[in-house]
mmCIF file of C-alpha atoms and ligand atoms in Angstrom:
data_model
loop_
_atom_site.group_PDB
_atom_site.id
_atom_site.type_symbol
_atom_site.label_atom_id
_atom_site.label_comp_id
_atom_site.label_asym_id
_atom_site.label_seq_id
_atom_site.Cartn_x
_atom_site.Cartn_y
_atom_site.Cartn_z
ATOM 1 C CA MET H 4 -7.535 32.026 -13.452
ATOM 2 C CA PHE H 5 -7.389 29.024 -11.091
ATOM 3 C CA ASP H 6 -10.015 30.649 -8.854
ATOM 4 C CA THR H 7 -12.490 30.709 -11.748
ATOM 5 C CA LEU H 8 -11.683 27.120 -12.696
ATOM 6 C CA LEU H 9 -12.171 25.938 -9.104
ATOM 7 C CA ALA H 10 -15.407 27.902 -8.723
ATOM 8 C CA GLN H 11 -16.727 26.376 -11.958
ATOM 9 C CA ALA H 12 -15.882 22.938 -10.575
ATOM 10 C CA GLY H 13 -17.841 23.746 -7.384
ATOM 11 C CA LEU H 14 -14.642 23.571 -5.338
ATOM 12 C CA ALA H 15 -14.193 27.197 -4.218
ATOM 13 C CA GLU H 16 -15.001 26.461 -0.569
ATOM 14 C CA ILE H 17 -12.714 23.438 -0.485
ATOM 15 C CA HIS H 18 -9.984 25.539 -2.098
ATOM 16 C CA GLN H 19 -10.260 28.067 0.732
ATOM 17 C CA LYS H 20 -10.087 25.308 3.324
ATOM 18 C CA VAL H 21 -6.985 23.897 1.633
ATOM 19 C CA LEU H 22 -5.343 27.343 1.612
ATOM 20 C CA ASP H 23 -6.211 27.781 5.309
ATOM 21 C CA GLY H 24 -4.953 24.287 6.189
ATOM 22 C CA GLU H 25 -8.426 23.396 7.451
ATOM 23 C CA ARG H 26 -9.567 19.764 7.669
ATOM 24 C CA LEU H 27 -11.977 18.644 4.929
ATOM 25 C CA SER H 28 -15.330 17.159 5.960
ATOM 26 C CA TYR H 29 -17.068 13.975 4.879
ATOM 27 C CA ASP H 30 -19.267 16.073 2.538
ATOM 28 C CA ASP H 31 -16.169 17.692 1.035
ATOM 29 C CA GLY H 32 -14.909 14.177 0.300
ATOM 30 C CA LEU H 33 -18.139 13.370 -1.547
ATOM 31 C CA ARG H 34 -17.849 16.588 -3.542
ATOM 32 C CA LEU H 35 -14.267 15.805 -4.564
ATOM 33 C CA TYR H 36 -15.432 12.463 -5.928
ATOM 34 C CA ARG H 37 -18.474 13.902 -7.690
ATOM 35 C CA THR H 38 -17.046 16.842 -9.589
ATOM 36 C CA PRO H 39 -16.238 15.851 -13.167
ATOM 37 C CA ASN H 40 -13.321 18.300 -13.166
ATOM 38 C CA LEU H 41 -10.497 15.941 -12.210
ATOM 39 C CA PRO H 42 -7.656 18.410 -12.969
ATOM 40 C CA ALA H 43 -9.209 20.819 -10.434
ATOM 41 C CA VAL H 44 -9.133 18.087 -7.772
ATOM 42 C CA GLY H 45 -5.554 17.288 -8.776
ATOM 43 C CA TYR H 46 -4.582 20.954 -8.480
ATOM 44 C CA LEU H 47 -5.888 21.087 -4.900
ATOM 45 C CA ALA H 48 -4.177 17.806 -3.998
ATOM 46 C CA ASN H 49 -0.922 19.108 -5.431
ATOM 47 C CA LEU H 50 -1.106 22.181 -3.173
ATOM 48 C CA VAL H 51 -1.191 19.863 -0.154
ATOM 49 C CA ARG H 52 1.415 17.516 -1.618
ATOM 50 C CA GLU H 53 3.897 20.316 -2.182
ATOM 51 C CA ARG H 54 3.198 21.866 1.217
ATOM 52 C CA MET H 55 3.935 18.522 2.917
ATOM 53 C CA ASN H 56 6.614 17.023 0.681
ATOM 54 C CA GLY H 57 7.858 19.755 -1.641
ATOM 55 C CA HIS H 58 9.033 18.281 -4.939
ATOM 56 C CA ARG H 59 10.279 15.082 -3.307
ATOM 57 C CA ALA H 60 9.303 11.775 -4.887
ATOM 58 C CA TYR H 61 10.270 8.759 -2.809
ATOM 59 C CA PHE H 62 11.272 5.397 -4.195
ATOM 60 C CA VAL H 63 12.731 2.259 -2.660
ATOM 61 C CA ARG H 64 14.852 -0.608 -3.843
ATOM 62 C CA ASN H 65 12.766 -3.461 -2.502
ATOM 63 C CA GLN H 66 11.968 -7.114 -2.924
ATOM 64 C CA HIS H 67 8.533 -8.676 -2.481
ATOM 65 C CA ILE H 68 8.272 -12.191 -1.101
ATOM 66 C CA ASN H 69 5.016 -14.137 -0.818
ATOM 67 C CA TYR H 70 5.740 -16.971 1.623
ATOM 68 C CA THR H 71 2.480 -18.827 0.906
ATOM 69 C CA ASN H 72 -0.449 -18.505 -1.468
ATOM 70 C CA VAL H 73 -2.654 -20.851 0.567
ATOM 71 C CA CYS H 74 -5.563 -18.868 1.973
ATOM 72 C CA ASN H 75 -8.860 -19.785 3.589
ATOM 73 C CA LYS H 76 -10.532 -16.392 3.088
ATOM 74 C CA SER H 77 -11.829 -16.867 -0.505
ATOM 75 C CA CYS H 78 -12.002 -13.144 -1.302
ATOM 76 C CA LEU H 79 -13.814 -12.706 -4.603
ATOM 77 C CA PHE H 80 -11.541 -9.869 -5.761
ATOM 78 C CA CYS H 81 -8.339 -11.917 -5.429
ATOM 79 C CA SER H 82 -6.607 -14.080 -8.047
ATOM 80 C CA PHE H 83 -3.551 -14.916 -5.986
ATOM 81 C CA TYR H 84 -4.783 -17.437 -3.455
ATOM 82 C CA ALA H 85 -5.131 -21.212 -3.548
ATOM 83 C CA PRO H 86 -7.683 -22.683 -1.121
ATOM 84 C CA PRO H 87 -6.346 -25.194 1.454
ATOM 85 C CA LYS H 88 -5.769 -28.618 -0.211
ATOM 86 C CA ASP H 89 -5.607 -27.089 -3.711
ATOM 87 C CA PRO H 90 -2.583 -28.628 -5.521
ATOM 88 C CA ALA H 91 -1.559 -25.123 -6.669
ATOM 89 C CA GLY H 92 -0.898 -24.111 -3.056
ATOM 90 C CA TYR H 93 2.680 -23.596 -1.854
ATOM 91 C CA VAL H 94 4.532 -22.665 1.306
ATOM 92 C CA LEU H 95 8.140 -21.477 1.247
ATOM 93 C CA SER H 96 10.291 -22.897 4.010
ATOM 94 C CA PRO H 97 12.523 -20.440 5.910
ATOM 95 C CA GLU H 98 15.452 -21.814 3.862
ATOM 96 C CA GLN H 99 13.598 -21.173 0.590
ATOM 97 C CA VAL H 100 12.830 -17.646 1.739
ATOM 98 C CA GLN H 101 16.542 -17.192 2.416
ATOM 99 C CA ASP H 102 17.302 -18.427 -1.104
ATOM 100 C CA ARG H 103 14.949 -15.783 -2.496
ATOM 101 C CA VAL H 104 16.744 -13.122 -0.472
ATOM 102 C CA ARG H 105 20.172 -14.357 -1.612
ATOM 103 C CA GLN H 106 19.015 -14.236 -5.238
ATOM 104 C CA TYR H 107 19.266 -10.413 -5.174
ATOM 105 C CA ILE H 108 22.036 -10.084 -2.610
ATOM 106 C CA THR H 109 24.205 -7.996 -4.957
ATOM 107 C CA ILE H 110 21.499 -5.322 -5.231
ATOM 108 C CA PRO H 111 21.496 -2.874 -2.296
ATOM 109 C CA ILE H 112 17.873 -3.500 -1.378
ATOM 110 C CA SER H 113 16.725 -1.564 1.687
ATOM 111 C CA GLU H 114 13.200 -2.983 2.103
ATOM 112 C CA ILE H 115 11.725 -6.465 1.995
ATOM 113 C CA HIS H 116 7.943 -6.595 1.716
ATOM 114 C CA MET H 117 6.619 -9.997 2.759
ATOM 115 C CA VAL H 118 2.975 -11.039 2.818
ATOM 116 C CA GLY H 119 1.012 -14.211 2.199
ATOM 117 C CA GLY H 120 -2.392 -15.847 2.396
ATOM 118 C CA VAL H 121 -4.075 -16.836 5.644
ATOM 119 C CA ASN H 122 -2.776 -20.383 5.786
ATOM 120 C CA PRO H 123 -4.352 -22.285 8.688
ATOM 121 C CA LYS H 124 -1.645 -24.961 8.665
ATOM 122 C CA LEU H 125 1.299 -22.757 9.638
ATOM 123 C CA PRO H 126 2.371 -22.794 13.306
ATOM 124 C CA TYR H 127 3.448 -19.685 15.201
ATOM 125 C CA SER H 128 7.104 -20.756 15.116
ATOM 126 C CA TYR H 129 7.049 -20.648 11.287
ATOM 127 C CA TYR H 130 6.435 -16.875 11.211
ATOM 128 C CA LEU H 131 9.197 -16.125 13.713
ATOM 129 C CA ASP H 132 11.597 -18.448 11.872
ATOM 130 C CA VAL H 133 10.914 -16.831 8.493
ATOM 131 C CA VAL H 134 11.480 -13.343 9.900
ATOM 132 C CA ARG H 135 14.734 -14.396 11.595
ATOM 133 C CA ALA H 136 15.842 -16.193 8.422
ATOM 134 C CA ILE H 137 15.509 -12.988 6.384
ATOM 135 C CA LYS H 138 17.385 -10.913 8.933
ATOM 136 C CA GLU H 139 20.150 -13.523 9.089
ATOM 137 C CA VAL H 140 20.855 -13.042 5.373
ATOM 138 C CA ARG H 141 20.179 -9.298 5.232
ATOM 139 C CA PRO H 142 20.473 -7.822 8.742
ATOM 140 C CA ALA H 143 20.348 -4.203 7.563
ATOM 141 C CA VAL H 144 17.172 -4.441 5.496
ATOM 142 C CA SER H 145 13.952 -2.960 6.867
ATOM 143 C CA LEU H 146 11.369 -5.726 6.915
ATOM 144 C CA LYS H 147 7.759 -4.767 6.232
ATOM 145 C CA ALA H 148 5.790 -7.946 6.793
ATOM 146 C CA PHE H 149 2.303 -9.358 7.470
ATOM 147 C CA THR H 150 -0.944 -7.487 6.884
ATOM 148 C CA MET H 151 -3.383 -6.932 9.759
ATOM 149 C CA ILE H 152 -5.301 -9.986 8.545
ATOM 150 C CA GLU H 153 -2.223 -12.217 8.754
ATOM 151 C CA ILE H 154 -1.399 -10.732 12.158
ATOM 152 C CA GLU H 155 -4.803 -11.901 13.410
ATOM 153 C CA GLN H 156 -4.041 -15.410 12.164
ATOM 154 C CA ILE H 157 -0.566 -15.334 13.736
ATOM 155 C CA ARG H 158 -2.071 -14.249 17.055
ATOM 156 C CA ARG H 159 -4.616 -17.071 16.789
ATOM 157 C CA VAL H 160 -1.932 -19.750 16.394
ATOM 158 C CA ALA H 161 0.352 -18.037 18.927
ATOM 159 C CA LYS H 162 -2.504 -18.244 21.454
ATOM 160 C CA LYS H 163 -1.148 -15.044 22.994
ATOM 161 C CA PRO H 164 -2.544 -11.535 23.386
ATOM 162 C CA LEU H 165 -2.220 -9.352 20.292
ATOM 163 C CA ASP H 166 0.304 -6.913 21.776
ATOM 164 C CA GLU H 167 2.549 -9.742 22.972
ATOM 165 C CA THR H 168 2.443 -11.427 19.560
ATOM 166 C CA LEU H 169 3.338 -8.159 17.840
ATOM 167 C CA MET H 170 6.191 -7.549 20.307
ATOM 168 C CA GLU H 171 7.624 -10.984 19.569
ATOM 169 C CA LEU H 172 7.424 -10.420 15.810
ATOM 170 C CA LYS H 173 9.132 -7.069 16.299
ATOM 171 C CA GLU H 174 11.877 -8.633 18.393
ATOM 172 C CA ALA H 175 12.354 -11.293 15.702
ATOM 173 C CA GLY H 176 12.936 -8.568 13.085
ATOM 174 C CA VAL H 177 9.680 -7.099 11.738
ATOM 175 C CA ASP H 178 10.155 -3.320 11.380
ATOM 176 C CA ALA H 179 6.770 -2.247 9.960
ATOM 177 C CA LEU H 180 3.493 -3.684 8.695
ATOM 178 C CA PRO H 181 2.248 -3.249 5.120
ATOM 179 C CA GLY H 182 -1.144 -1.718 4.487
ATOM 180 C CA GLY H 183 -2.961 -4.642 2.873
ATOM 181 C CA GLY H 184 -6.168 -6.353 3.879
ATOM 182 C CA ALA H 185 -8.122 -3.166 4.607
ATOM 183 C CA GLU H 186 -10.075 -3.430 1.293
ATOM 184 C CA VAL H 187 -12.993 -0.999 1.839
ATOM 185 C CA PHE H 188 -14.371 -0.247 5.293
ATOM 186 C CA SER H 189 -17.967 -1.136 4.482
ATOM 187 C CA ASP H 190 -20.154 -3.890 5.944
ATOM 188 C CA ARG H 191 -21.952 -4.130 2.605
ATOM 189 C CA VAL H 192 -18.780 -4.748 0.560
ATOM 190 C CA HIS H 193 -17.446 -7.011 3.307
ATOM 191 C CA GLU H 194 -20.578 -9.150 3.027
ATOM 192 C CA GLU H 195 -20.443 -9.194 -0.761
ATOM 193 C CA LEU H 196 -16.729 -9.790 -1.441
ATOM 194 C CA PHE H 197 -14.748 -10.898 1.596
ATOM 195 C CA GLN H 198 -17.076 -12.149 4.283
ATOM 196 C CA ALA H 199 -14.634 -14.759 5.682
ATOM 197 C CA LYS H 200 -12.196 -12.026 6.540
ATOM 198 C CA SER H 201 -12.602 -9.964 9.688
ATOM 199 C CA ASP H 202 -14.243 -6.565 9.393
ATOM 200 C CA SER H 203 -12.987 -3.005 9.471
ATOM 201 C CA ASP H 204 -13.223 -2.629 13.267
ATOM 202 C CA LYS H 205 -10.856 -5.541 13.682
ATOM 203 C CA TRP H 206 -8.434 -4.193 11.025
ATOM 204 C CA LEU H 207 -8.363 -0.826 12.786
ATOM 205 C CA GLU H 208 -7.944 -2.404 16.220
ATOM 206 C CA THR H 209 -4.972 -4.475 15.014
ATOM 207 C CA ALA H 210 -3.386 -1.394 13.437
ATOM 208 C CA ARG H 211 -3.964 0.575 16.657
ATOM 209 C CA THR H 212 -2.239 -2.113 18.758
ATOM 210 C CA ALA H 213 0.687 -2.333 16.307
ATOM 211 C CA HIS H 214 1.197 1.428 16.430
ATOM 212 C CA LEU H 215 0.986 1.494 20.221
ATOM 213 C CA ILE H 216 3.738 -1.096 20.623
ATOM 214 C CA GLY H 217 5.946 0.833 18.180
ATOM 215 C CA LEU H 218 5.322 -0.919 14.887
ATOM 216 C CA PRO H 219 4.321 1.638 12.237
ATOM 217 C CA SER H 220 2.206 0.539 9.293
ATOM 218 C CA ASN H 221 0.783 1.578 5.983
ATOM 219 C CA ALA H 222 -2.894 1.555 5.020
ATOM 220 C CA THR H 223 -4.574 0.684 1.743
ATOM 221 C CA MET H 224 -7.989 0.842 0.081
ATOM 222 C CA LEU H 225 -8.907 -1.485 -2.760
ATOM 223 C CA TYR H 226 -11.176 0.319 -5.239
ATOM 224 C CA GLY H 227 -12.767 -0.160 -8.628
ATOM 225 C CA HIS H 228 -15.003 -3.190 -7.872
ATOM 226 C CA VAL H 229 -18.416 -2.826 -6.177
ATOM 227 C CA GLU H 230 -17.668 -0.055 -3.690
ATOM 228 C CA GLN H 231 -19.570 3.226 -3.614
ATOM 229 C CA THR H 232 -18.316 6.757 -3.153
ATOM 230 C CA ASP H 233 -19.697 7.215 0.367
ATOM 231 C CA GLU H 234 -17.931 4.023 1.464
ATOM 232 C CA LYS H 235 -14.588 5.330 0.261
ATOM 233 C CA VAL H 236 -15.044 8.645 2.067
ATOM 234 C CA TYR H 237 -15.989 6.743 5.239
ATOM 235 C CA HIS H 238 -12.782 4.685 4.810
ATOM 236 C CA PHE H 239 -10.714 7.889 4.757
ATOM 237 C CA VAL H 240 -12.489 9.312 7.801
ATOM 238 C CA LYS H 241 -11.863 6.148 9.845
ATOM 239 C CA LEU H 242 -8.174 6.050 8.884
ATOM 240 C CA ARG H 243 -7.772 9.747 9.650
ATOM 241 C CA GLU H 244 -9.356 9.287 13.096
ATOM 242 C CA LEU H 245 -6.967 6.461 13.948
ATOM 243 C CA GLN H 246 -3.996 8.454 12.703
ATOM 244 C CA ASP H 247 -5.035 11.352 14.981
ATOM 245 C CA GLU H 248 -4.877 8.889 17.840
ATOM 246 C CA THR H 249 -1.648 6.956 17.089
ATOM 247 C CA ASN H 250 0.319 8.775 14.383
ATOM 248 C CA GLY H 251 1.509 5.314 13.376
ATOM 249 C CA PHE H 252 0.641 5.329 9.671
ATOM 250 C CA LEU H 253 3.480 6.054 7.279
ATOM 251 C CA ALA H 254 1.766 5.932 3.898
ATOM 252 C CA PHE H 255 -1.619 5.410 2.310
ATOM 253 C CA ILE H 256 -1.814 3.376 -0.889
ATOM 254 C CA PRO H 257 -5.000 3.327 -2.981
ATOM 255 C CA LEU H 258 -4.952 -0.098 -4.679
ATOM 256 C CA SER H 259 -6.373 -0.174 -8.175
ATOM 257 C CA TRP H 260 -8.253 -3.459 -8.448
ATOM 258 C CA HIS H 261 -7.242 -5.823 -11.279
ATOM 259 C CA PRO H 262 -10.204 -7.994 -12.341
ATOM 260 C CA GLU H 263 -8.240 -10.567 -14.390
ATOM 261 C CA ARG H 264 -8.632 -14.186 -13.240
ATOM 262 C CA THR H 265 -10.795 -13.270 -10.215
ATOM 263 C CA ALA H 266 -14.280 -14.615 -9.428
ATOM 264 C CA ILE H 267 -15.723 -11.215 -10.413
ATOM 265 C CA GLU H 268 -13.680 -10.574 -13.528
ATOM 266 C CA HIS H 269 -16.853 -9.648 -15.446
ATOM 267 C CA LEU H 270 -16.707 -6.254 -13.700
ATOM 268 C CA PRO H 271 -14.926 -3.580 -15.728
ATOM 269 C CA GLY H 272 -12.404 -2.492 -13.080
ATOM 270 C CA PRO H 273 -10.986 0.983 -12.553
ATOM 271 C CA THR H 274 -9.853 3.486 -15.194
ATOM 272 C CA GLY H 275 -6.875 5.866 -15.317
ATOM 273 C CA GLN H 276 -9.280 8.669 -14.416
ATOM 274 C CA MET H 277 -10.268 6.782 -11.238
ATOM 275 C CA ASP H 278 -6.655 5.978 -10.360
ATOM 276 C CA LEU H 279 -5.707 9.657 -10.381
ATOM 277 C CA ARG H 280 -8.819 10.690 -8.477
ATOM 278 C CA GLU H 281 -8.193 8.140 -5.694
ATOM 279 C CA ILE H 282 -4.685 9.489 -5.226
ATOM 280 C CA ALA H 283 -5.891 13.100 -5.186
ATOM 281 C CA VAL H 284 -8.862 12.605 -2.849
ATOM 282 C CA ALA H 285 -6.687 10.555 -0.503
ATOM 283 C CA ARG H 286 -4.100 13.363 -0.334
ATOM 284 C CA LEU H 287 -6.806 15.891 0.465
ATOM 285 C CA MET H 288 -8.753 13.833 3.022
ATOM 286 C CA LEU H 289 -5.824 12.146 4.784
ATOM 287 C CA ASP H 290 -4.268 15.402 5.958
ATOM 288 C CA ASN H 291 -2.365 13.630 8.753
ATOM 289 C CA PHE H 292 -0.747 10.920 6.585
ATOM 290 C CA PRO H 293 2.830 11.883 5.715
ATOM 291 C CA HIS H 294 2.897 9.986 2.408
ATOM 292 C CA ILE H 295 0.573 8.959 -0.420
ATOM 293 C CA LYS H 296 1.899 6.194 -2.629
ATOM 294 C CA SER H 297 1.049 5.470 -6.242
ATOM 295 C CA PHE H 298 1.890 1.760 -6.467
ATOM 296 C CA TRP H 299 3.163 1.621 -10.049
ATOM 297 C CA ILE H 300 2.479 -2.116 -10.374
ATOM 298 C CA MET H 301 -1.269 -1.485 -10.029
ATOM 299 C CA ASN H 302 -1.431 2.033 -11.472
ATOM 300 C CA SER H 303 1.136 1.533 -14.279
ATOM 301 C CA PRO H 304 4.364 3.582 -14.491
ATOM 302 C CA ALA H 305 2.649 6.059 -16.854
ATOM 303 C CA VAL H 306 -0.219 6.935 -14.501
ATOM 304 C CA THR H 307 2.241 7.026 -11.605
ATOM 305 C CA GLN H 308 4.274 9.768 -13.279
ATOM 306 C CA VAL H 309 1.142 11.909 -13.561
ATOM 307 C CA ALA H 310 0.091 10.925 -10.018
ATOM 308 C CA LEU H 311 3.237 12.673 -8.751
ATOM 309 C CA TRP H 312 1.345 15.891 -9.655
ATOM 310 C CA TYR H 313 -1.995 14.651 -8.253
ATOM 311 C CA GLY H 314 -1.014 14.178 -4.614
ATOM 312 C CA ALA H 315 1.383 11.215 -4.655
ATOM 313 C CA ASP H 316 4.900 11.644 -3.296
ATOM 314 C CA ASP H 317 5.935 7.964 -3.457
ATOM 315 C CA MET H 318 5.976 5.384 -6.255
ATOM 316 C CA ASP H 319 7.015 2.283 -4.257
ATOM 317 C CA GLY H 320 9.994 0.607 -5.814
ATOM 318 C CA SER H 321 11.838 -2.013 -7.762
ATOM 319 C CA VAL H 322 9.301 -4.632 -6.563
ATOM 320 C CA LEU H 323 11.324 -7.621 -7.618
ATOM 321 C CA GLU H 324 8.801 -10.351 -8.394
ATOM 322 C CA TYR H 325 5.243 -9.241 -7.664
ATOM 323 C CA GLU H 326 2.923 -12.242 -7.526
ATOM 324 C CA ILE H 327 -0.425 -10.896 -6.302
ATOM 325 C CA THR H 328 -1.491 -9.829 -9.797
ATOM 326 C CA ARG H 329 1.124 -11.581 -11.952
ATOM 327 C CA ASP H 330 -0.171 -13.202 -15.134
ATOM 328 C CA PRO H 331 0.668 -16.936 -14.930
ATOM 329 C CA VAL H 332 0.577 -17.259 -18.731
ATOM 330 C CA THR H 333 2.936 -14.489 -19.789
ATOM 331 C CA ASP H 334 4.729 -14.605 -16.398
ATOM 332 C CA ARG H 335 5.986 -11.153 -17.239
ATOM 333 C CA MET H 336 8.554 -9.884 -14.771
ATOM 334 C CA GLN H 337 7.278 -6.809 -12.984
ATOM 335 C CA ALA H 338 10.332 -4.887 -11.870
ATOM 336 C CA LEU H 339 11.979 -1.507 -12.341
ATOM 337 C CA THR H 340 15.679 -0.777 -12.050
ATOM 338 C CA ARG H 341 16.929 2.181 -10.029
ATOM 339 C CA THR H 342 17.788 3.972 -13.266
ATOM 340 C CA GLN H 343 14.283 3.479 -14.608
ATOM 341 C CA MET H 344 12.784 4.869 -11.399
ATOM 342 C CA LEU H 345 15.128 7.863 -11.463
ATOM 343 C CA ASP H 346 14.284 8.516 -15.097
ATOM 344 C CA MET H 347 10.541 8.298 -14.399
ATOM 345 C CA ILE H 348 10.780 10.768 -11.528
ATOM 346 C CA ALA H 349 13.138 13.132 -13.348
ATOM 347 C CA GLU H 350 10.937 13.180 -16.432
ATOM 348 C CA ALA H 351 7.960 14.015 -14.215
ATOM 349 C CA GLY H 352 9.916 17.001 -12.880
ATOM 350 C CA ARG H 353 10.204 15.807 -9.293
ATOM 351 C CA GLU H 354 13.207 15.270 -7.000
ATOM 352 C CA PRO H 355 14.049 11.574 -6.449
ATOM 353 C CA ILE H 356 14.709 10.441 -2.878
ATOM 354 C CA GLU H 357 15.657 6.859 -2.147
ATOM 355 C CA ARG H 358 14.183 5.619 1.147
ATOM 356 C CA ASP H 359 13.776 2.486 3.254
ATOM 357 C CA ALA H 360 10.489 1.070 4.615
ATOM 358 C CA LEU H 361 10.447 3.598 7.463
ATOM 359 C CA TYR H 362 11.164 6.550 5.140
ATOM 360 C CA HIS H 363 14.742 6.929 6.361
ATOM 361 C CA ILE H 364 16.615 8.592 3.538
ATOM 362 C CA ILE H 365 19.117 6.292 1.832
ATOM 363 C CA ASP H 366 20.199 8.616 -0.976
ATOM 364 C CA ARG H 367 19.336 11.890 -2.670
ATOM 365 C CA PRO H 368 20.529 11.207 -6.201
ATOM 366 C CA GLU H 369 21.743 14.276 -8.075
ATOM 367 C CA PRO H 370 19.918 14.810 -11.365
ATOM 368 C CA MET H 371 23.345 14.559 -13.075
ATOM 369 C CA ARG H 372 23.722 10.993 -11.833
ATOM 370 C CA ILE H 373 20.597 9.855 -13.605
ATOM 371 C CA VAL H 374 21.591 7.580 -16.531
ATOM 372 C CA THR H 375 24.330 5.833 -14.537
ATOM 373 C CA SER H 376 24.618 2.265 -13.196
ATOM 374 C CA ASP H 377 21.635 -0.018 -13.521
ATOM 375 C CA LYS H 378 20.924 -1.956 -10.328
HETATM 376 O O1 V47 O 15 -4.698 -6.817 0.656
HETATM 377 C C1 V47 O 15 -5.759 -8.539 -3.929
HETATM 378 C C2 V47 O 15 -4.976 -6.388 -2.858
HETATM 379 C C3 V47 O 15 -3.362 -6.299 -1.287
HETATM 380 C C4 V47 O 15 -6.013 -7.848 -5.951
HETATM 381 O O2 V47 O 15 2.018 -1.357 2.333
HETATM 382 C C5 V47 O 15 -5.502 -6.802 -5.193
HETATM 383 O O3 V47 O 15 3.565 -0.563 1.040
HETATM 384 C C6 V47 O 15 -5.523 -5.423 -7.024
HETATM 385 O O4 V47 O 15 -1.443 -4.340 0.360
HETATM 386 N N1 V47 O 15 -6.039 -6.382 -7.797
HETATM 387 C C7 V47 O 15 -1.935 -6.663 -1.031
HETATM 388 N N2 V47 O 15 -5.258 -5.596 -5.710
HETATM 389 C C8 V47 O 15 -1.001 -5.590 -1.589
HETATM 390 C C9 V47 O 15 -0.750 -4.486 -0.617
HETATM 391 C C10 V47 O 15 0.372 -3.548 -0.831
HETATM 392 C C11 V47 O 15 0.928 -3.406 -2.088
HETATM 393 C C12 V47 O 15 1.986 -2.518 -2.254
HETATM 394 C C13 V47 O 15 2.508 -1.814 -1.199
HETATM 395 C C14 V47 O 15 1.956 -1.980 0.065
HETATM 396 C C15 V47 O 15 2.537 -1.257 1.219
HETATM 397 C C16 V47 O 15 0.865 -2.835 0.259
HETATM 398 O O5 V47 O 15 -3.598 -6.432 -2.667
HETATM 399 C C17 V47 O 15 -4.451 -7.114 -0.678
HETATM 400 C C18 V47 O 15 -5.632 -6.731 -1.529
HETATM 401 O O6 V47 O 15 -6.244 -5.572 -1.042
HETATM 402 N N3 V47 O 15 -5.386 -7.257 -3.952
HETATM 403 N N4 V47 O 15 -6.156 -8.914 -5.151
HETATM 404 C C19 V47 O 15 -6.287 -7.609 -7.313
HETATM 405 N N5 V47 O 15 -6.823 -8.552 -8.095
#
C-alpha cells in the first residue's frame, strides 16, 4: 500500500535509497520539497528517524538568557534587536545574569542557552565574566552559549586567533554552541535580509574551528521569508559536508520565521505544512546529524507533537523566558513544565528522554510517572 502511495508521489526511487541507507542527492532534496504529498515525505523521514532514534523523544529542562539586545547587524527578519544608542537597548551585567539564574535555582535545569545581539561596546572580558558567573551559580549545568556570529564578534574584541578565543571560552565554562545565525546559506538572501552579517563561508568556518577544538554545536536554518527551495537544499548539503568532516553537530533546528514586528512583516510567513516539511526534509537530507529538533516555541506545541512522526526526535525544552519572538504587548510567558512536556510526548506515542545540552541522558521517565510533580 505504501509503495503505491510513494510511487504516486514520485518518491519511489528515494524510498529505495532510504531503505538501502543511501545518501540522498541535491536533486532528491528538490523533489522532496516539490511533491505535494507531504505525508509521503513524512513517512520516509519517519523511517530514518526510527532507525536512528527509535521512539525516543528528547526534551530538556532549560533556561534561555539573552544578555543583550543591542545589535549592529540590522537583520530585516529580526524583531528582537535594538540598534546601538537606541534607548530600548539593554545589557545584563554578570551579576544580573546570576540573578536570572538564581530565579529558577529550585528547578533542576540541566541546560542554559545564552545568546545576544552583536553589541560592539562589550569588551572581551565581559563574555568570559558572564560565562564564569553562570557556572559559579550553577556549576553542573551545561552551558550552550554564543552563536557563530557572536563568536566572530568576541574574537574581534579579543584580538586573538579564533581557536584561541574558543579555547578560552571553553575553559571559562562554555560547553557547546547553539545553532543560530546561519539563516539561509545563500548570497542572494544574505544581500537582501542580513547583509551586515558575515556570510555562510564564515559561519561554516567558525563552526569547523569550534568542532576541531572540541566544542560541539547545533545548526539552524531560518525559513519562510524570501528563501527559495534550491537555497534550502544547498544549505543542507553544506551542513552535511561539514558534518562529514568534523562530526561536531549535535542537532539541526529548522527555525520557522515569525514576521510580527519585523521590517518585513508584510510577508505571510510559514505555514504548518511548511513547518512539517522542513523537519522531514532535514531528517532525510542530514543523514549524519544525530538529532532533528522541532523548536516548539517557533513551531507551536501542536505542530511539534506531529513533527515527532515527521523526523523530529527532540522538542527542545522548558525554555524559561524566550525573548527573541516574545510579544512585548501581551508579554505572554513562553514556558512548558516538565509534566506538560511529558504529556505532549506521551500523547504523541513517543518515549520521553530528558537530556542535557550535550545529549547526556538525565532521566528516562516511566510512562507511569507522567502526571506527577510539576517543575
Ligand atoms: O539566529 C531571529 C532566529 C535565531 C526571528 O541551538 C528568528 O538549540 C523566527 O538559533 N522568527 C536564534 N526566528 C534562535 C536559535 C535557536 C533557538 C532554539 C534552539 C537553538 C539551539 C537555537 O532565531 C537567530 C535567527 O535565525 N530569528 N528573528 C524571527 N522573527
